[in-house]
């Protein structure tokens, strides 16, 4: 009952995804929230107001006035706007988005939005080309600049038959976003250490040993963990993209394995769990040169030494109330090797992935086995890295040590 006593106002626009909103109403009520619905007149074509009012116990409103016992009553947008502790508009259509971005108020939903003093979240859902249109993107930026939280649409199959970015997130994800916004996310109060990206081990002042890790997997986990309310301590090596803005508790950029180890062991003690996704270099030059080695002074060989195993180090000092999740990237005997790593490094879960055209380093998608220390195994399926991040955090939430 994470939302006990909270008043949630849902704004529903005329998009096909509206048919999923009754599931959200039910889920909110199960969590103890009080729910009221306000809808555009077109929304009623996609979801029945009767279903919404039956589930919520309040009339689902779309007009400024209604007839009650033969006389007109005023549905006050001001009263509705002030009633809510949080207002989620989902699905948000391009049309209503444009109205919200420009302060237009021609129906009960848009007038209520202007009257609301509570946090507002919107979940835009539309066809991929509409979503990508510069005017839609500029209106979304406009809303963000007003402090509105935009719940990013997901990739996938769209009602038009096309496939792309534009799907409204599933009701359970919308529920999580509301919970997090209310300070009651599934990971609220959980302190989580995450590492991401490669490490670079210097050969001399300008050269290094590194690998092709982009850092995307770990950063997706960090972003999703923030969305679910966790206090995230992110230690990352050199990333191949700009780190998106998010409410991280701490971000520590590092370059070498030694720096990453220092930061991780410092933060781990105060965390409830850690997910180590970084592709830490296994070896480093034993004697890096301070200056650039001249072309005509090329060494015949570079002496290497092992880097510290950060994950194994955290495994030795893990407390019983801490959850430790590691990664394994394997080309052969994946499950066997992952299991050996899980036991040797004292992990609770290991995420096994195999490099391939759609998985592993630098790709947008990934496929992994999530293996628990009990022997339980879950196949993630081929999914986006953001979605895999969600599955990893699900196991952290629902199956702590
Ligand atoms: O043993 P292997 O390198 O395959 O294990 C991979 C896991 O160990 C990953 O979670 C990675 O972040 C972690 N690791 C580490 N320090 C190293 C090497 C790997 O923390 N030096």
mmCIF file of C-alpha atoms and ligand atoms in Angstrom:
data_model
loop_
_atom_site.group_PDB
_atom_site.id
_atom_site.type_symbol
_atom_site.label_atom_id
_atom_site.label_comp_id
_atom_site.label_asym_id
_atom_site.label_seq_id
_atom_site.Cartn_x
_atom_site.Cartn_y
_atom_site.Cartn_z
ATOM 1 C CA UNK A 1 0.000 0.000 0.000
ATOM 2 C CA UNK A 2 2.689 2.464 -1.088
ATOM 3 C CA UNK A 3 0.175 5.187 -1.980
ATOM 4 C CA UNK A 4 -2.106 4.992 1.045
ATOM 5 C CA UNK A 5 -3.976 8.274 1.460
ATOM 6 C CA UNK A 6 -2.594 9.835 -1.730
ATOM 7 C CA UNK A 7 -4.945 11.578 -4.144
ATOM 8 C CA UNK A 8 -4.141 10.782 -7.757
ATOM 9 C CA UNK A 9 -5.786 12.649 -10.606
ATOM 10 C CA UNK A 10 -5.619 10.986 -14.023
ATOM 11 C CA UNK A 11 -6.049 13.003 -17.208
ATOM 12 C CA UNK A 12 -6.946 10.843 -20.209
ATOM 13 C CA UNK A 13 -6.742 12.016 -23.822
ATOM 14 C CA UNK A 14 -8.153 10.472 -26.995
ATOM 15 C CA UNK A 15 -5.414 8.022 -27.911
ATOM 16 C CA UNK A 16 -5.645 4.264 -28.360
ATOM 17 C CA UNK A 17 -3.459 3.627 -25.287
ATOM 18 C CA UNK A 18 -6.362 4.987 -23.181
ATOM 19 C CA UNK A 19 -7.751 1.447 -23.123
ATOM 20 C CA UNK A 20 -5.017 0.533 -20.613
ATOM 21 C CA UNK A 21 -5.934 3.237 -18.103
ATOM 22 C CA UNK A 22 -8.549 1.164 -16.208
ATOM 23 C CA UNK A 23 -5.693 -1.228 -15.278
ATOM 24 C CA UNK A 24 -3.784 1.744 -13.892
ATOM 25 C CA UNK A 25 -6.823 2.893 -11.904
ATOM 26 C CA UNK A 26 -7.090 -0.574 -10.357
ATOM 27 C CA UNK A 27 -3.370 -0.744 -9.585
ATOM 28 C CA UNK A 28 -3.466 2.708 -7.940
ATOM 29 C CA UNK A 29 -6.435 1.751 -5.807
ATOM 30 C CA UNK A 30 -4.715 -1.489 -4.785
ATOM 31 C CA UNK A 31 -1.833 0.672 -3.556
ATOM 32 C CA UNK A 32 -4.227 2.649 -1.373
ATOM 33 C CA UNK A 33 -4.633 5.770 -3.555
ATOM 34 C CA UNK A 34 -7.824 7.715 -4.105
ATOM 35 C CA UNK A 35 -8.295 8.175 -7.857
ATOM 36 C CA UNK A 36 -10.321 10.611 -9.942
ATOM 37 C CA UNK A 37 -10.381 10.812 -13.720
ATOM 38 C CA UNK A 38 -10.791 13.765 -16.035
ATOM 39 C CA UNK A 39 -10.894 13.080 -19.755
ATOM 40 C CA UNK A 40 -11.182 14.859 -23.084
ATOM 41 C CA UNK A 41 -14.406 14.193 -24.958
ATOM 42 C CA UNK A 42 -12.460 12.116 -27.560
ATOM 43 C CA UNK A 43 -10.998 9.893 -24.814
ATOM 44 C CA UNK A 44 -14.491 8.470 -24.291
ATOM 45 C CA UNK A 45 -14.205 6.822 -27.724
ATOM 46 C CA UNK A 46 -11.261 4.725 -26.523
ATOM 47 C CA UNK A 47 -12.175 3.983 -22.913
ATOM 48 C CA UNK A 48 -15.562 3.915 -21.292
ATOM 49 C CA UNK A 49 -16.212 6.645 -18.698
ATOM 50 C CA UNK A 50 -18.487 4.143 -16.977
ATOM 51 C CA UNK A 51 -15.586 1.718 -16.479
ATOM 52 C CA UNK A 52 -13.406 4.511 -15.086
ATOM 53 C CA UNK A 53 -16.087 5.791 -12.727
ATOM 54 C CA UNK A 54 -16.983 2.286 -11.545
ATOM 55 C CA UNK A 55 -13.346 1.463 -10.781
ATOM 56 C CA UNK A 56 -12.481 4.800 -9.187
ATOM 57 C CA UNK A 57 -15.765 5.382 -7.371
ATOM 58 C CA UNK A 58 -15.932 8.939 -8.759
ATOM 59 C CA UNK A 59 -17.573 10.161 -11.969
ATOM 60 C CA UNK A 60 -15.099 10.356 -14.851
ATOM 61 C CA UNK A 61 -15.510 13.969 -15.916
ATOM 62 C CA UNK A 62 -15.125 15.533 -19.327
ATOM 63 C CA UNK A 63 -17.486 18.519 -19.351
ATOM 64 C CA UNK A 64 -17.608 21.692 -17.271
ATOM 65 C CA UNK A 65 -21.198 20.964 -16.366
ATOM 66 C CA UNK A 66 -23.267 17.844 -15.774
ATOM 67 C CA UNK A 67 -26.926 17.110 -15.164
ATOM 68 C CA UNK A 68 -27.739 15.740 -11.724
ATOM 69 C CA UNK A 69 -31.343 15.097 -10.692
ATOM 70 C CA UNK A 70 -32.553 17.341 -13.486
ATOM 71 C CA UNK A 71 -30.401 20.384 -12.644
ATOM 72 C CA UNK A 72 -26.994 21.490 -13.910
ATOM 73 C CA UNK A 73 -23.921 21.068 -11.677
ATOM 74 C CA UNK A 74 -20.533 22.701 -12.150
ATOM 75 C CA UNK A 75 -17.499 20.420 -12.393
ATOM 76 C CA UNK A 76 -14.947 22.779 -10.947
ATOM 77 C CA UNK A 77 -11.509 22.488 -12.559
ATOM 78 C CA UNK A 78 -10.094 24.538 -9.680
ATOM 79 C CA UNK A 79 -11.428 22.147 -7.064
ATOM 80 C CA UNK A 80 -10.122 19.127 -9.041
ATOM 81 C CA UNK A 81 -6.714 20.712 -9.593
ATOM 82 C CA UNK A 82 -6.319 21.566 -5.907
ATOM 83 C CA UNK A 83 -7.635 18.170 -4.753
ATOM 84 C CA UNK A 84 -4.811 16.216 -6.374
ATOM 85 C CA UNK A 85 -1.485 15.291 -4.752
ATOM 86 C CA UNK A 86 -0.239 14.268 -8.185
ATOM 87 C CA UNK A 87 -1.667 14.615 -11.696
ATOM 88 C CA UNK A 88 -0.746 12.156 -14.457
ATOM 89 C CA UNK A 89 -1.919 12.844 -17.993
ATOM 90 C CA UNK A 90 -1.790 9.561 -19.930
ATOM 91 C CA UNK A 91 -1.984 8.966 -22.777
ATOM 92 C CA UNK A 92 -1.036 12.507 -23.772
ATOM 93 C CA UNK A 93 -1.865 13.198 -27.431
ATOM 94 C CA UNK A 94 -0.015 15.659 -29.670
ATOM 95 C CA UNK A 95 -3.117 17.873 -29.650
ATOM 96 C CA UNK A 96 -3.432 18.152 -25.864
ATOM 97 C CA UNK A 97 0.371 18.442 -25.569
ATOM 98 C CA UNK A 98 0.266 21.533 -27.801
ATOM 99 C CA UNK A 99 -2.492 23.020 -25.623
ATOM 100 C CA UNK A 100 -0.572 22.355 -22.392
ATOM 101 C CA UNK A 101 2.623 23.809 -23.829
ATOM 102 C CA UNK A 102 0.847 27.045 -24.758
ATOM 103 C CA UNK A 103 -1.583 27.502 -21.894
ATOM 104 C CA UNK A 104 -4.678 26.877 -24.012
ATOM 105 C CA UNK A 105 -7.677 25.925 -21.932
ATOM 106 C CA UNK A 106 -10.640 24.781 -23.988
ATOM 107 C CA UNK A 107 -11.801 21.761 -22.005
ATOM 108 C CA UNK A 108 -12.011 20.498 -18.435
ATOM 109 C CA UNK A 109 -8.726 18.573 -18.656
ATOM 110 C CA UNK A 110 -6.630 21.494 -19.886
ATOM 111 C CA UNK A 111 -8.304 23.926 -17.448
ATOM 112 C CA UNK A 112 -7.625 21.496 -14.582
ATOM 113 C CA UNK A 113 -3.980 21.274 -15.648
ATOM 114 C CA UNK A 114 -3.682 25.058 -15.410
ATOM 115 C CA UNK A 115 -5.310 25.014 -11.964
ATOM 116 C CA UNK A 116 -3.207 22.181 -10.505
ATOM 117 C CA UNK A 117 -0.557 23.041 -7.930
ATOM 118 C CA UNK A 118 0.679 19.461 -7.493
ATOM 119 C CA UNK A 119 3.441 17.680 -9.458
ATOM 120 C CA UNK A 120 2.316 16.876 -13.008
ATOM 121 C CA UNK A 121 3.539 13.929 -15.068
ATOM 122 C CA UNK A 122 2.698 13.304 -18.698
ATOM 123 C CA UNK A 123 3.010 10.115 -20.750
ATOM 124 C CA UNK A 124 2.955 11.070 -24.431
ATOM 125 C CA UNK A 125 1.812 8.262 -26.728
ATOM 126 C CA UNK A 126 1.475 8.591 -30.478
ATOM 127 C CA UNK A 127 2.743 7.223 -33.746
ATOM 128 C CA UNK A 128 6.518 7.307 -34.230
ATOM 129 C CA UNK A 129 6.567 10.052 -36.879
ATOM 130 C CA UNK A 130 4.254 12.295 -34.853
ATOM 131 C CA UNK A 131 6.444 11.708 -31.816
ATOM 132 C CA UNK A 132 9.623 12.542 -33.716
ATOM 133 C CA UNK A 133 8.132 15.721 -35.271
ATOM 134 C CA UNK A 134 10.098 18.823 -34.241
ATOM 135 C CA UNK A 135 6.930 20.621 -33.096
ATOM 136 C CA UNK A 136 6.019 17.750 -30.740
ATOM 137 C CA UNK A 137 9.583 17.545 -29.447
ATOM 138 C CA UNK A 138 9.693 21.298 -28.919
ATOM 139 C CA UNK A 139 6.357 21.216 -27.022
ATOM 140 C CA UNK A 140 7.711 18.426 -24.803
ATOM 141 C CA UNK A 141 10.807 20.513 -24.055
ATOM 142 C CA UNK A 142 8.496 23.390 -23.218
ATOM 143 C CA UNK A 143 6.626 21.229 -20.677
ATOM 144 C CA UNK A 144 9.906 20.045 -19.157
ATOM 145 C CA UNK A 145 10.913 23.689 -18.728
ATOM 146 C CA UNK A 146 7.715 24.215 -16.664
ATOM 147 C CA UNK A 147 8.801 21.399 -14.324
ATOM 148 C CA UNK A 148 6.468 18.803 -15.816
ATOM 149 C CA UNK A 149 7.905 15.274 -15.728
ATOM 150 C CA UNK A 150 7.762 13.583 -19.113
ATOM 151 C CA UNK A 151 7.498 9.799 -18.921
ATOM 152 C CA UNK A 152 9.364 8.741 -22.051
ATOM 153 C CA UNK A 153 7.381 6.607 -24.489
ATOM 154 C CA UNK A 154 8.686 3.108 -25.130
ATOM 155 C CA UNK A 155 9.843 1.423 -28.323
ATOM 156 C CA UNK A 156 7.707 -1.288 -29.807
ATOM 157 C CA UNK A 157 4.671 -2.238 -31.798
ATOM 158 C CA UNK A 158 2.272 0.669 -32.436
ATOM 159 C CA UNK A 159 -1.449 0.540 -33.173
ATOM 160 C CA UNK A 160 -0.750 1.855 -36.702
ATOM 161 C CA UNK A 161 1.125 -1.360 -37.467
ATOM 162 C CA UNK A 162 4.432 0.509 -37.464
ATOM 163 C CA UNK A 163 7.173 -0.197 -34.974
ATOM 164 C CA UNK A 164 9.112 2.517 -33.161
ATOM 165 C CA UNK A 165 9.166 4.949 -30.260
ATOM 166 C CA UNK A 166 5.698 6.057 -29.225
ATOM 167 C CA UNK A 167 4.112 3.413 -27.004
ATOM 168 C CA UNK A 168 2.686 4.474 -23.670
ATOM 169 C CA UNK A 169 4.579 2.660 -20.890
ATOM 170 C CA UNK A 170 2.629 -0.209 -19.327
ATOM 171 C CA UNK A 171 0.353 0.653 -16.359
ATOM 172 C CA UNK A 172 2.797 -0.888 -13.847
ATOM 173 C CA UNK A 173 5.543 1.457 -15.042
ATOM 174 C CA UNK A 174 3.222 4.458 -14.810
ATOM 175 C CA UNK A 175 2.353 3.352 -11.281
ATOM 176 C CA UNK A 176 6.051 3.238 -10.387
ATOM 177 C CA UNK A 177 6.600 6.730 -11.750
ATOM 178 C CA UNK A 178 3.735 8.067 -9.645
ATOM 179 C CA UNK A 179 5.079 6.266 -6.568
ATOM 180 C CA UNK A 180 8.547 7.648 -7.132
ATOM 181 C CA UNK A 181 7.221 11.171 -7.632
ATOM 182 C CA UNK A 182 5.426 10.788 -4.288
ATOM 183 C CA UNK A 183 8.708 9.686 -2.647
ATOM 184 C CA UNK A 184 7.351 6.146 -2.441
ATOM 185 C CA UNK A 185 9.072 4.441 -5.374
ATOM 186 C CA UNK A 186 9.848 0.742 -5.124
ATOM 187 C CA UNK A 187 13.477 1.647 -4.424
ATOM 188 C CA UNK A 188 12.830 4.723 -2.262
ATOM 189 C CA UNK A 189 15.396 4.879 0.518
ATOM 190 C CA UNK A 190 17.598 2.221 -1.157
ATOM 191 C CA UNK A 191 21.215 3.337 -1.573
ATOM 192 C CA UNK A 192 22.656 1.758 -4.697
ATOM 193 C CA UNK A 193 26.204 1.791 -6.024
ATOM 194 C CA UNK A 194 26.515 1.311 -9.795
ATOM 195 C CA UNK A 195 29.628 1.243 -11.921
ATOM 196 C CA UNK A 196 29.655 1.603 -15.675
ATOM 197 C CA UNK A 197 31.860 1.895 -18.729
ATOM 198 C CA UNK A 198 35.391 0.801 -19.520
ATOM 199 C CA UNK A 199 38.584 1.682 -17.705
ATOM 200 C CA UNK A 200 41.649 3.006 -19.496
ATOM 201 C CA UNK A 201 45.028 1.822 -18.261
ATOM 202 C CA UNK A 202 47.889 4.128 -19.277
ATOM 203 C CA UNK A 203 50.860 2.868 -21.262
ATOM 204 C CA UNK A 204 52.359 6.344 -21.326
ATOM 205 C CA UNK A 205 51.143 9.954 -21.198
ATOM 206 C CA UNK A 206 48.879 9.560 -24.250
ATOM 207 C CA UNK A 207 48.336 5.822 -24.865
ATOM 208 C CA UNK A 208 46.248 3.313 -22.986
ATOM 209 C CA UNK A 209 44.817 -0.201 -22.892
ATOM 210 C CA UNK A 210 41.014 -0.118 -22.968
ATOM 211 C CA UNK A 211 37.996 -1.897 -24.422
ATOM 212 C CA UNK A 212 34.890 -1.202 -26.494
ATOM 213 C CA UNK A 213 32.440 -0.785 -23.607
ATOM 214 C CA UNK A 214 30.220 2.275 -24.174
ATOM 215 C CA UNK A 215 28.874 2.442 -20.614
ATOM 216 C CA UNK A 216 25.289 2.371 -21.887
ATOM 217 C CA UNK A 217 24.120 -0.670 -19.896
ATOM 218 C CA UNK A 218 25.324 0.661 -16.546
ATOM 219 C CA UNK A 219 24.008 4.163 -17.216
ATOM 220 C CA UNK A 220 20.582 2.750 -18.160
ATOM 221 C CA UNK A 221 20.539 0.878 -14.843
ATOM 222 C CA UNK A 222 21.496 4.055 -13.010
ATOM 223 C CA UNK A 223 18.781 6.129 -14.744
ATOM 224 C CA UNK A 224 16.098 3.517 -14.110
ATOM 225 C CA UNK A 225 17.166 3.188 -10.475
ATOM 226 C CA UNK A 226 16.773 6.957 -10.034
ATOM 227 C CA UNK A 227 13.316 6.730 -11.630
ATOM 228 C CA UNK A 228 12.376 4.048 -9.102
ATOM 229 C CA UNK A 229 13.421 6.267 -6.235
ATOM 230 C CA UNK A 230 16.869 4.866 -5.349
ATOM 231 C CA UNK A 231 19.732 7.011 -4.087
ATOM 232 C CA UNK A 232 22.250 6.274 -6.824
ATOM 233 C CA UNK A 233 26.042 6.492 -6.525
ATOM 234 C CA UNK A 234 27.403 6.181 -10.055
ATOM 235 C CA UNK A 235 31.088 5.533 -10.659
ATOM 236 C CA UNK A 236 31.874 5.527 -14.362
ATOM 237 C CA UNK A 237 34.843 5.193 -16.659
ATOM 238 C CA UNK A 238 35.193 7.156 -19.928
ATOM 239 C CA UNK A 239 31.719 7.044 -21.523
ATOM 240 C CA UNK A 240 31.051 7.140 -25.265
ATOM 241 C CA UNK A 241 28.164 9.600 -24.819
ATOM 242 C CA UNK A 242 27.175 12.515 -22.595
ATOM 243 C CA UNK A 243 25.776 11.342 -19.273
ATOM 244 C CA UNK A 244 22.075 12.351 -19.224
ATOM 245 C CA UNK A 245 20.925 14.672 -16.465
ATOM 246 C CA UNK A 246 19.269 12.793 -13.600
ATOM 247 C CA UNK A 247 18.908 13.126 -9.853
ATOM 248 C CA UNK A 248 21.978 11.018 -9.011
ATOM 249 C CA UNK A 249 23.133 11.257 -5.395
ATOM 250 C CA UNK A 250 26.759 11.220 -6.540
ATOM 251 C CA UNK A 251 28.595 10.822 -9.825
ATOM 252 C CA UNK A 252 32.296 9.949 -9.758
ATOM 253 C CA UNK A 253 34.021 9.927 -13.154
ATOM 254 C CA UNK A 254 37.212 7.853 -13.134
ATOM 255 C CA UNK A 255 39.689 6.596 -15.709
ATOM 256 C CA UNK A 256 41.643 3.632 -14.347
ATOM 257 C CA UNK A 257 40.670 0.417 -12.549
ATOM 258 C CA UNK A 258 42.576 1.599 -9.478
ATOM 259 C CA UNK A 259 40.537 4.826 -9.355
ATOM 260 C CA UNK A 260 37.327 2.882 -9.898
ATOM 261 C CA UNK A 261 38.209 0.501 -7.081
ATOM 262 C CA UNK A 262 38.940 3.348 -4.655
ATOM 263 C CA UNK A 263 35.603 5.034 -5.401
ATOM 264 C CA UNK A 264 33.581 1.800 -5.290
ATOM 265 C CA UNK A 265 35.014 0.505 -2.038
ATOM 266 C CA UNK A 266 34.518 3.926 -0.439
ATOM 267 C CA UNK A 267 30.821 4.065 -1.415
ATOM 268 C CA UNK A 268 29.892 0.396 -1.005
ATOM 269 C CA UNK A 269 29.975 0.469 2.806
ATOM 270 C CA UNK A 270 27.178 3.024 2.961
ATOM 271 C CA UNK A 271 25.052 1.371 0.257
ATOM 272 C CA UNK A 272 22.344 -1.285 0.487
ATOM 273 C CA UNK A 273 23.470 -2.886 -2.744
ATOM 274 C CA UNK A 274 25.725 -2.615 -5.775
ATOM 275 C CA UNK A 275 25.436 -3.454 -9.449
ATOM 276 C CA UNK A 276 28.836 -3.669 -11.096
ATOM 277 C CA UNK A 277 28.433 -3.505 -14.852
ATOM 278 C CA UNK A 278 31.753 -1.837 -15.678
ATOM 279 C CA UNK A 279 34.054 -3.549 -18.161
ATOM 280 C CA UNK A 280 37.105 -3.123 -15.970
ATOM 281 C CA UNK A 281 40.398 -3.782 -17.787
ATOM 282 C CA UNK A 282 41.846 -7.039 -16.474
ATOM 283 C CA UNK A 283 45.480 -6.045 -17.018
ATOM 284 C CA UNK A 284 47.434 -2.820 -16.913
ATOM 285 C CA UNK A 285 50.961 -1.866 -17.887
ATOM 286 C CA UNK A 286 53.126 -2.532 -14.840
ATOM 287 C CA UNK A 287 55.300 0.503 -15.459
ATOM 288 C CA UNK A 288 53.384 3.291 -17.245
ATOM 289 C CA UNK A 289 55.644 6.065 -18.523
ATOM 290 C CA UNK A 290 54.969 9.631 -17.432
ATOM 291 C CA UNK A 291 55.949 11.032 -20.852
ATOM 292 C CA UNK A 292 54.979 10.002 -24.362
ATOM 293 C CA UNK A 293 57.186 7.140 -25.582
ATOM 294 C CA UNK A 294 59.004 8.305 -28.705
ATOM 295 C CA UNK A 295 58.309 6.455 -31.942
ATOM 296 C CA UNK A 296 61.951 5.403 -32.294
ATOM 297 C CA UNK A 297 62.055 4.150 -28.674
ATOM 298 C CA UNK A 298 59.250 1.588 -29.013
ATOM 299 C CA UNK A 299 59.561 -0.993 -26.218
ATOM 300 C CA UNK A 300 59.873 -4.579 -27.395
ATOM 301 C CA UNK A 301 57.168 -5.632 -24.955
ATOM 302 C CA UNK A 302 54.861 -4.045 -22.420
ATOM 303 C CA UNK A 303 54.944 -5.789 -19.072
ATOM 304 C CA UNK A 304 51.383 -6.259 -17.777
ATOM 305 C CA UNK A 305 50.066 -6.846 -14.271
ATOM 306 C CA UNK A 306 46.514 -7.722 -13.168
ATOM 307 C CA UNK A 307 44.195 -4.934 -12.056
ATOM 308 C CA UNK A 308 42.283 -5.304 -8.775
ATOM 309 C CA UNK A 309 39.056 -7.298 -9.120
ATOM 310 C CA UNK A 310 36.645 -4.692 -7.755
ATOM 311 C CA UNK A 311 33.637 -6.991 -7.663
ATOM 312 C CA UNK A 312 35.485 -9.798 -5.868
ATOM 313 C CA UNK A 313 36.764 -7.213 -3.361
ATOM 314 C CA UNK A 314 33.213 -6.024 -2.594
ATOM 315 C CA UNK A 315 32.122 -9.694 -2.381
ATOM 316 C CA UNK A 316 34.572 -10.329 0.474
ATOM 317 C CA UNK A 317 33.273 -7.451 2.540
ATOM 318 C CA UNK A 318 29.582 -7.736 1.644
ATOM 319 C CA UNK A 319 27.279 -7.589 4.670
ATOM 320 C CA UNK A 320 24.320 -10.003 4.856
ATOM 321 C CA UNK A 321 21.894 -7.122 4.306
ATOM 322 C CA UNK A 322 23.636 -5.987 1.106
ATOM 323 C CA UNK A 323 22.810 -7.265 -2.392
ATOM 324 C CA UNK A 324 25.655 -7.621 -4.858
ATOM 325 C CA UNK A 325 25.040 -8.051 -8.597
ATOM 326 C CA UNK A 326 27.821 -8.581 -11.131
ATOM 327 C CA UNK A 327 28.023 -9.039 -14.867
ATOM 328 C CA UNK A 328 29.699 -11.682 -16.977
ATOM 329 C CA UNK A 329 30.430 -11.350 -20.664
ATOM 330 C CA UNK A 330 31.229 -14.803 -21.998
ATOM 331 C CA UNK A 331 31.802 -16.273 -25.436
ATOM 332 C CA UNK A 332 31.853 -19.978 -24.394
ATOM 333 C CA UNK A 333 30.189 -22.060 -21.673
ATOM 334 C CA UNK A 334 28.380 -18.925 -20.541
ATOM 335 C CA UNK A 335 26.175 -20.359 -17.807
ATOM 336 C CA UNK A 336 28.955 -22.532 -16.313
ATOM 337 C CA UNK A 337 31.423 -19.671 -16.206
ATOM 338 C CA UNK A 338 28.853 -17.230 -14.893
ATOM 339 C CA UNK A 339 27.960 -19.649 -12.089
ATOM 340 C CA UNK A 340 31.650 -20.025 -11.152
ATOM 341 C CA UNK A 341 31.992 -16.244 -11.018
ATOM 342 C CA UNK A 342 28.867 -15.876 -8.931
ATOM 343 C CA UNK A 343 30.195 -18.287 -6.286
ATOM 344 C CA UNK A 344 33.833 -17.146 -6.409
ATOM 345 C CA UNK A 345 32.901 -13.473 -6.065
ATOM 346 C CA UNK A 346 30.141 -14.073 -3.468
ATOM 347 C CA UNK A 347 27.358 -12.514 -5.572
ATOM 348 C CA UNK A 348 23.585 -12.635 -5.154
ATOM 349 C CA UNK A 349 22.903 -12.362 -8.883
ATOM 350 C CA UNK A 350 25.003 -12.420 -12.020
ATOM 351 C CA UNK A 351 23.899 -11.004 -15.366
ATOM 352 C CA UNK A 352 25.333 -13.105 -18.167
ATOM 353 C CA UNK A 353 25.494 -11.672 -21.663
ATOM 354 C CA UNK A 354 27.223 -12.812 -24.802
ATOM 355 C CA UNK A 355 28.761 -10.464 -27.358
ATOM 356 C CA UNK A 356 26.924 -10.556 -30.687
ATOM 357 C CA UNK A 357 25.503 -8.279 -33.388
ATOM 358 C CA UNK A 358 22.584 -7.228 -31.150
ATOM 359 C CA UNK A 359 24.047 -7.885 -27.705
ATOM 360 C CA UNK A 360 27.000 -6.884 -25.548
ATOM 361 C CA UNK A 361 29.299 -3.928 -26.189
ATOM 362 C CA UNK A 362 28.077 -0.750 -27.881
ATOM 363 C CA UNK A 363 24.682 -2.126 -29.000
ATOM 364 C CA UNK A 364 21.250 -0.611 -28.275
ATOM 365 C CA UNK A 365 19.785 -3.985 -27.338
ATOM 366 C CA UNK A 366 20.922 -6.833 -25.135
ATOM 367 C CA UNK A 367 19.937 -10.332 -24.070
ATOM 368 C CA UNK A 368 20.967 -11.815 -20.778
ATOM 369 C CA UNK A 369 20.505 -14.612 -18.312
ATOM 370 C CA UNK A 370 19.859 -13.368 -14.804
ATOM 371 C CA UNK A 371 21.231 -16.078 -12.543
ATOM 372 C CA UNK A 372 20.514 -16.140 -8.793
ATOM 373 C CA UNK A 373 22.734 -17.765 -6.175
ATOM 374 C CA UNK A 374 19.896 -20.267 -5.531
ATOM 375 C CA UNK A 375 20.351 -21.549 -9.092
ATOM 376 C CA UNK A 376 17.224 -19.820 -10.434
ATOM 377 C CA UNK A 377 17.737 -18.523 -14.006
ATOM 378 C CA UNK A 378 15.698 -15.985 -15.976
ATOM 379 C CA UNK A 379 16.091 -15.253 -19.691
ATOM 380 C CA UNK A 380 15.539 -11.545 -20.368
ATOM 381 C CA UNK A 381 14.749 -12.063 -24.063
ATOM 382 C CA UNK A 382 16.214 -9.657 -26.664
ATOM 383 C CA UNK A 383 15.274 -6.261 -25.235
ATOM 384 C CA UNK A 384 16.499 -2.676 -25.162
ATOM 385 C CA UNK A 385 19.216 -1.972 -22.589
ATOM 386 C CA UNK A 386 16.728 0.241 -20.745
ATOM 387 C CA UNK A 387 14.310 -2.652 -20.488
ATOM 388 C CA UNK A 388 17.014 -5.042 -19.305
ATOM 389 C CA UNK A 389 17.956 -2.417 -16.702
ATOM 390 C CA UNK A 390 14.349 -2.604 -15.481
ATOM 391 C CA UNK A 391 14.480 -6.405 -15.243
ATOM 392 C CA UNK A 392 17.720 -6.275 -13.249
ATOM 393 C CA UNK A 393 16.195 -3.752 -10.846
ATOM 394 C CA UNK A 394 13.073 -5.919 -10.569
ATOM 395 C CA UNK A 395 15.165 -8.780 -9.201
ATOM 396 C CA UNK A 396 16.849 -6.369 -6.815
ATOM 397 C CA UNK A 397 13.451 -5.171 -5.549
ATOM 398 C CA UNK A 398 11.612 -8.458 -5.390
ATOM 399 C CA UNK A 399 14.311 -10.955 -4.525
ATOM 400 C CA UNK A 400 16.753 -9.268 -2.171
ATOM 401 C CA UNK A 401 19.291 -11.625 -0.505
HETATM 402 O O1 LIG B 1 35.795 -12.061 -14.048
HETATM 403 P P1 LIG B 1 35.130 -11.161 -15.021
HETATM 404 O O2 LIG B 1 35.969 -9.985 -15.429
HETATM 405 O O3 LIG B 1 34.544 -11.830 -16.215
HETATM 406 O O4 LIG B 1 33.857 -10.617 -14.198
HETATM 407 C C1 LIG B 1 33.020 -9.642 -14.693
HETATM 408 C C2 LIG B 1 32.423 -8.897 -13.517
HETATM 409 O O5 LIG B 1 33.477 -8.526 -12.638
HETATM 410 C C3 LIG B 1 31.768 -7.591 -13.932
HETATM 411 O O6 LIG B 1 30.697 -7.351 -13.042
HETATM 412 C C4 LIG B 1 32.876 -6.571 -13.752
HETATM 413 O O7 LIG B 1 32.349 -5.282 -13.469
HETATM 414 C C5 LIG B 1 33.625 -7.126 -12.565
HETATM 415 N N1 LIG B 1 35.084 -6.859 -12.581
HETATM 416 C C6 LIG B 1 35.623 -6.044 -11.613
HETATM 417 N N2 LIG B 1 36.967 -5.796 -11.600
HETATM 418 C C7 LIG B 1 37.782 -6.366 -12.512
HETATM 419 C C8 LIG B 1 37.254 -7.199 -13.505
HETATM 420 C C9 LIG B 1 35.891 -7.425 -13.520
HETATM 421 O O8 LIG B 1 34.881 -5.527 -10.776
HETATM 422 N N3 LIG B 1 39.085 -6.101 -12.470
#
